[in-house]
PDB file of C-alpha atoms in Angstrom:
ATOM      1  CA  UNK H   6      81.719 163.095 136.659  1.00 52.00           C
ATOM      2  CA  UNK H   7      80.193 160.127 135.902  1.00 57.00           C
ATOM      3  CA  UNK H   8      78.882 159.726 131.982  1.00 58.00           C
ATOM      4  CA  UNK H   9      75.421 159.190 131.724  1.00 59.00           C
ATOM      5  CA  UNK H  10      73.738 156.656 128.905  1.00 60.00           C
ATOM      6  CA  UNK H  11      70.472 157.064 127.522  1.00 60.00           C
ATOM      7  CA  UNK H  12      68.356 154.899 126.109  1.00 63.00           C
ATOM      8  CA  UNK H  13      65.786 155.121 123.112  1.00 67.00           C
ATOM      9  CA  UNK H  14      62.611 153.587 125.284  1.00 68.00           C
ATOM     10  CA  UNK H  15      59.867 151.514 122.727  1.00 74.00           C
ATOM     11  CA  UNK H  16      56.624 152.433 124.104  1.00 77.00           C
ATOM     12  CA  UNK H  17      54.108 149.700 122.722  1.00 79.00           C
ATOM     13  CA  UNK H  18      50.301 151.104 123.307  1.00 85.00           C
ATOM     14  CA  UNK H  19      47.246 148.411 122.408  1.00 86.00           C
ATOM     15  CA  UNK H  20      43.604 148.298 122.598  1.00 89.00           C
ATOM     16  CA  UNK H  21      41.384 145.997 122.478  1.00 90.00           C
ATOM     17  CA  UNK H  22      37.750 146.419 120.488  1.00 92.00           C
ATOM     18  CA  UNK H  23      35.045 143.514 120.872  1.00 92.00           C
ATOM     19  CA  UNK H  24      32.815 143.111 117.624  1.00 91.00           C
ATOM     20  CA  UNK H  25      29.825 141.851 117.574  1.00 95.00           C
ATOM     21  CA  UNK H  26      29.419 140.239 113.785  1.00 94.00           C
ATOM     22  CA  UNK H  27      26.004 139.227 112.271  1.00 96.00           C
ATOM     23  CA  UNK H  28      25.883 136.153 111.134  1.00 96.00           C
ATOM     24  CA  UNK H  29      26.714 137.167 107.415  1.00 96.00           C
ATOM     25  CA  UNK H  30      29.713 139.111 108.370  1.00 95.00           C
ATOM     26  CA  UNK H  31      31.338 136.183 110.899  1.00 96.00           C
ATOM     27  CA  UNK H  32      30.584 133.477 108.226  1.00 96.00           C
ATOM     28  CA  UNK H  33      32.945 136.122 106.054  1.00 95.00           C
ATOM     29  CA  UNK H  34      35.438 136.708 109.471  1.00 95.00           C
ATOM     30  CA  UNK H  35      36.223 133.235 109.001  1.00 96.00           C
ATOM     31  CA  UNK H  36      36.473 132.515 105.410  1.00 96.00           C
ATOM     32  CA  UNK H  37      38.650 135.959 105.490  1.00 96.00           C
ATOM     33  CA  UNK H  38      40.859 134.197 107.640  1.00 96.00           C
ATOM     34  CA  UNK H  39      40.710 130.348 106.283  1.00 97.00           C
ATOM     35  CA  UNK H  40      41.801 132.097 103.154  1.00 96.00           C
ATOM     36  CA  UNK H  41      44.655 133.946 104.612  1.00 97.00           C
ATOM     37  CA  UNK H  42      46.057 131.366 106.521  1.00 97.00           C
ATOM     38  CA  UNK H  43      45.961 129.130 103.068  1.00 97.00           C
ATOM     39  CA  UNK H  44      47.605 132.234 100.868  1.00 96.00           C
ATOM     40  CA  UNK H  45      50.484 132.271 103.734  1.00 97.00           C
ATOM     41  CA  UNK H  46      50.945 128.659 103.546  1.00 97.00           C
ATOM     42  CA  UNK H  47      50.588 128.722  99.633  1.00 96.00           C
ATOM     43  CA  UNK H  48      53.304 131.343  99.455  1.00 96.00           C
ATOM     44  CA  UNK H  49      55.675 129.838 102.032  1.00 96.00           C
ATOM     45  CA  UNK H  50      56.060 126.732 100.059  1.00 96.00           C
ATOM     46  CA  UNK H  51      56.526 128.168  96.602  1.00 95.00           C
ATOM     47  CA  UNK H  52      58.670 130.562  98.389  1.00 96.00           C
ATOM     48  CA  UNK H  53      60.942 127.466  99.444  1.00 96.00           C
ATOM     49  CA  UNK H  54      60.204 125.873  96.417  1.00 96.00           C
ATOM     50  CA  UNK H  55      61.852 128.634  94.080  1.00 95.00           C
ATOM     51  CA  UNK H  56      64.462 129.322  96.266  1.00 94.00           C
ATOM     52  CA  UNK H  57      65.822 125.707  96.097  1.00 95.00           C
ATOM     53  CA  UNK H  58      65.614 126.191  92.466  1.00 95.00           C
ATOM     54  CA  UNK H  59      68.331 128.990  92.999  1.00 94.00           C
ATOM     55  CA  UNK H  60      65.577 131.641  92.078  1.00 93.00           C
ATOM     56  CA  UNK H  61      64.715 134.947  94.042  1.00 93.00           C
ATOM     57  CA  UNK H  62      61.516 135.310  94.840  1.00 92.00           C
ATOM     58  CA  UNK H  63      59.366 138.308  96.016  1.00 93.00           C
ATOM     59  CA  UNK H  64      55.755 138.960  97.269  1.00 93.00           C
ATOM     60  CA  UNK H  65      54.844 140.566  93.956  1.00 93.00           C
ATOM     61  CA  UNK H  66      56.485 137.014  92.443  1.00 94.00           C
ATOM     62  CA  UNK H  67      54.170 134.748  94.593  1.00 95.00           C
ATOM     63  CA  UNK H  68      51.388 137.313  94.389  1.00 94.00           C
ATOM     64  CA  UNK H  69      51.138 136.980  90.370  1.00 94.00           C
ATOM     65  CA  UNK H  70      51.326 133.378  90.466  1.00 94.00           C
ATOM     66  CA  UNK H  71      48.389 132.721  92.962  1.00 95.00           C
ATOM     67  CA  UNK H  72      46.483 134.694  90.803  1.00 93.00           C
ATOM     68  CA  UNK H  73      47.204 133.087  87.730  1.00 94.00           C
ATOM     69  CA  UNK H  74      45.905 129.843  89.116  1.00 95.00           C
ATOM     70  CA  UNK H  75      43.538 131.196  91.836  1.00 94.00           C
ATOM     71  CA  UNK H  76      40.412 131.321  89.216  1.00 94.00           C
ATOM     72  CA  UNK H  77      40.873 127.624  87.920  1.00 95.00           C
ATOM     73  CA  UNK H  78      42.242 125.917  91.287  1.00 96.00           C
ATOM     74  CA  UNK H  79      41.206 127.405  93.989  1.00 95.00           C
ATOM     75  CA  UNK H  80      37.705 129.516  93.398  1.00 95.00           C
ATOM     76  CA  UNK H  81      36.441 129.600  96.801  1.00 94.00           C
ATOM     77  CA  UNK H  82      39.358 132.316  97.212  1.00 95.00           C
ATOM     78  CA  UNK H  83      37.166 134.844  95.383  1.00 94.00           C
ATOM     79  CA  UNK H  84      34.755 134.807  97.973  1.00 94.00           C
ATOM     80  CA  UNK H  85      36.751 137.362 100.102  1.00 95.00           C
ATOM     81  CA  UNK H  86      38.010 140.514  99.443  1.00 93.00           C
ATOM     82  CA  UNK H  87      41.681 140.434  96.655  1.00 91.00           C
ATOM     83  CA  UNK H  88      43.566 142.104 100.359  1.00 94.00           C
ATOM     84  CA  UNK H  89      43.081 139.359 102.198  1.00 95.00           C
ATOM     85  CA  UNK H  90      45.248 137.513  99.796  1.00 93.00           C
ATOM     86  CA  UNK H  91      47.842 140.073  99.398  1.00 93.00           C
ATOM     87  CA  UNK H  92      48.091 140.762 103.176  1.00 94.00           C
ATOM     88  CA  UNK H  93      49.034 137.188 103.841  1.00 95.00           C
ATOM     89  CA  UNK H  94      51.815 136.999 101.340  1.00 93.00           C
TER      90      UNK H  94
END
């Protein structure tokens, strides 16, 4: 009798949706994501950063301190909703 192995199968399902965005809401598509690319790239090096400095950091770490400078440094970030922000990190 021969012993039979099973395997756990992943199924991975997707769809895709096509938008079509006014002109309001893709000027805020890509600010959305101009601002979440920065946030990620923000958080990546201050994540290096402290980490060198023999700290350990933690999304609600980096989150706190982009928003302790976001008002004065970087403005423009307010233009898009605070989630954007916290998704990236």
């Amino acid at each position: 009798m021969q012993a039979f192995l099973f395997y756990k199968m992943k199924i991975i399902c997707g769809e895709k949706k096509r938008i079509y965005p006014n002109r309001e809401q893709e000027q805020l598509l890509l600010q959305s994501i101009g601002v979440s690319r920065f946030a990620y790239n923000w958080a990546l090096e201050m994540w290096q950063a402290l980490y060198r400095d023999g700290q350990r950091p933690n999304a609600g770490m980096l989150n706190r301190g982009l928003n302790e400078i976001k008002r004065e440094y970087f403005p423009w970030m307010l233009n898009v909703p605070k989630r954007v922000v916290q998704e990236a990190i």
